[in-house]
Amino acid sequence: MFKQFFPDDYQSSTYKIPFEQLYQDGYRGIIFDIDNTLVPHGAPADKRAKELFEMLRKIGFSSCLLSNNQEKRVNLFNKEIQTFAIYDAHKPSIKNYKKAMELMGTNKNNTIFIGDQLFTDVWGAKRAGIRNILVQPIHPKEEIQIVFKRYLEKIVLHFYKKQLKIR
């Protein structure tokens, strides 16, 4: 019933993902959500985010930010990151997941999506055929519409974790 929303992987933080291993496994492009995936909601790129994107470039990854936020917000974050970026993405619509892959020169077989929300980030990536990693939100402060979705996400994650224990 909830499997369409189950992530392919679930990590405690974007910053704990083994990116070198993903590259060795053949992945070449990473699409990121911004808020609560890379920084707290509304925050500019911090030292940790800047270092992450520098490391990804050194490894050989292409990257793209894919956000439902408006241009001003995305540009604020991307000012010092300087990667591909798509704002007002309408996730979970797959149109801009495909656009991100075009920008990076990757395809659904060598691209990964990383985000903190099941019903936009993960579901959109799954619909686009892209491997995805759900990360725990960085900070509890969120917009009201996201707070409501988090209650539903807890139910889905309960069944996701239950399924993992069965395997």
Coordinates of C-alpha atoms in Angstrom, one line a residue:
M1 CA 0.0 0.0 0.0
F2 CA 2.8 2.5 0.9
K3 CA 5.6 0.9 -1.1
Q4 CA 5.4 3.5 -3.9
F5 CA 6.7 6.0 -1.3
F6 CA 9.4 3.8 0.3
P7 CA 12.9 5.2 -0.3
D8 CA 15.6 3.1 -1.9
D9 CA 17.9 4.0 1.0
Y10 CA 17.5 5.9 4.2
Q11 CA 20.3 7.8 5.9
S12 CA 20.6 9.9 9.0
S13 CA 22.2 12.8 7.1
T14 CA 23.3 13.8 3.6
Y15 CA 26.7 14.3 5.1
K16 CA 27.0 10.6 6.1
I17 CA 26.4 9.2 2.6
P18 CA 29.4 7.3 1.1
F19 CA 29.7 9.3 -2.1
E20 CA 33.0 7.7 -3.1
Q21 CA 31.3 4.3 -3.0
L22 CA 28.4 5.6 -5.1
Y23 CA 30.9 6.9 -7.7
Q24 CA 32.7 3.5 -7.7
D25 CA 29.3 1.9 -8.2
G26 CA 28.9 3.8 -11.5
Y27 CA 26.8 6.9 -10.4
R28 CA 27.8 10.1 -12.0
G29 CA 25.1 12.6 -11.2
I30 CA 23.4 13.6 -7.9
I31 CA 20.3 15.7 -7.7
F32 CA 19.7 17.4 -4.3
D33 CA 16.8 19.0 -2.6
I34 CA 18.0 22.0 -0.6
D35 CA 16.0 22.8 2.5
N36 CA 16.4 20.3 5.4
T37 CA 18.5 18.1 3.1
L38 CA 21.6 20.3 2.8
V39 CA 20.9 23.2 5.2
P40 CA 18.1 24.2 7.6
H41 CA 15.1 25.7 5.9
G42 CA 15.9 29.0 4.3
A43 CA 19.6 29.0 5.2
P44 CA 22.4 29.9 2.8
A45 CA 25.1 27.4 2.0
D46 CA 27.2 26.8 5.1
K47 CA 30.8 25.5 5.3
R48 CA 29.7 21.9 5.4
A49 CA 27.6 22.3 2.2
K50 CA 30.4 24.1 0.4
E51 CA 32.9 21.4 1.3
L52 CA 30.5 18.7 0.2
F53 CA 30.0 20.1 -3.3
E54 CA 33.8 20.7 -3.6
M55 CA 34.4 17.1 -2.7
L56 CA 31.7 15.9 -5.2
R57 CA 33.4 17.8 -8.0
K58 CA 36.8 16.3 -7.0
I59 CA 35.3 12.8 -7.1
G60 CA 33.9 13.5 -10.5
F61 CA 30.2 14.0 -9.9
S62 CA 27.9 16.4 -11.7
S63 CA 25.2 17.8 -9.4
C64 CA 22.0 19.7 -9.7
L65 CA 19.7 21.4 -7.1
L66 CA 16.0 20.6 -7.6
S67 CA 13.8 22.7 -5.4
N68 CA 10.1 23.6 -5.2
N69 CA 11.2 26.9 -3.8
Q70 CA 11.3 30.1 -5.8
E71 CA 14.3 31.5 -7.7
K72 CA 15.4 33.9 -5.0
R73 CA 15.7 31.1 -2.4
V74 CA 17.5 28.7 -4.8
N75 CA 19.9 31.4 -5.9
L76 CA 20.7 32.3 -2.3
F77 CA 21.8 28.8 -1.6
N78 CA 23.6 28.3 -5.0
K79 CA 25.5 31.6 -4.8
E80 CA 28.6 29.9 -3.4
I81 CA 27.9 26.3 -4.5
Q82 CA 27.8 27.1 -8.2
T83 CA 26.1 24.0 -9.5
F84 CA 23.1 23.4 -11.9
A85 CA 19.9 24.5 -10.3
I86 CA 16.2 24.2 -11.0
Y87 CA 13.7 26.2 -8.9
D88 CA 9.9 26.0 -8.8
A89 CA 10.4 22.3 -9.7
H90 CA 6.8 21.1 -8.9
K91 CA 8.1 17.9 -7.4
P92 CA 6.9 15.1 -7.5
S93 CA 6.3 15.9 -11.2
I94 CA 9.0 14.1 -13.1
K95 CA 9.6 16.8 -15.7
N96 CA 12.4 18.6 -13.8
Y97 CA 14.0 15.4 -12.6
K98 CA 14.5 14.7 -16.4
K99 CA 15.7 18.3 -17.0
A100 CA 18.2 17.9 -14.1
M101 CA 19.7 14.8 -15.8
E102 CA 19.9 16.6 -19.1
L103 CA 21.8 19.5 -17.5
M104 CA 24.2 17.0 -15.9
G105 CA 24.6 14.8 -18.9
T106 CA 23.4 11.7 -17.0
N107 CA 20.5 9.3 -17.2
K108 CA 18.3 7.4 -14.8
N109 CA 20.8 4.6 -14.4
N110 CA 23.7 6.7 -13.2
T111 CA 21.8 9.4 -11.2
I112 CA 20.8 9.5 -7.6
F113 CA 18.3 11.8 -5.9
I114 CA 18.8 12.9 -2.3
G115 CA 16.1 14.6 -0.3
D116 CA 14.2 14.8 3.0
Q117 CA 10.6 14.4 2.0
L118 CA 8.8 11.2 0.9
F119 CA 5.8 12.7 -0.9
T120 CA 7.8 15.1 -3.1
D121 CA 11.4 14.1 -3.3
V122 CA 11.4 10.4 -3.0
W123 CA 8.1 9.8 -4.9
G124 CA 9.1 12.1 -7.7
A125 CA 12.5 10.3 -8.1
K126 CA 10.8 6.9 -8.0
R127 CA 8.3 8.0 -10.7
A128 CA 11.3 9.2 -12.8
G129 CA 13.1 5.9 -12.3
I130 CA 15.9 7.4 -10.3
R131 CA 17.5 5.7 -7.3
N132 CA 16.8 7.8 -4.2
I133 CA 18.1 8.3 -0.7
L134 CA 15.9 9.8 2.0
V135 CA 17.7 11.7 4.7
Q136 CA 16.4 12.8 8.0
P137 CA 15.5 16.5 8.1
I138 CA 18.3 18.7 9.4
H139 CA 16.1 21.0 11.5
P140 CA 12.6 20.6 13.0
K141 CA 11.5 24.2 11.9
E142 CA 9.5 23.9 8.7
E143 CA 6.7 25.5 6.8
I144 CA 3.2 24.5 8.0
Q145 CA 2.3 22.5 4.9
I146 CA 5.4 20.4 5.4
V147 CA 4.6 19.9 9.1
F148 CA 1.3 18.3 8.1
K149 CA 3.0 16.0 5.6
R150 CA 5.5 14.9 8.2
Y151 CA 2.7 13.2 10.2
L152 CA 1.8 11.1 7.1
E153 CA 5.4 10.4 6.4
K154 CA 5.8 8.9 9.9
I155 CA 3.1 6.4 9.1
V156 CA 4.8 5.4 5.8
L157 CA 8.2 5.2 7.5
H158 CA 6.8 3.0 10.2
F159 CA 5.8 0.4 7.5
Y160 CA 9.1 0.9 5.6
K161 CA 11.1 0.2 8.8
K162 CA 8.9 -2.8 9.6
Q163 CA 9.5 -4.2 6.2
L164 CA 13.3 -3.8 6.6
K165 CA 13.2 -5.9 9.8
I166 CA 11.3 -8.7 8.1
R167 CA 14.0 -9.1 5.4

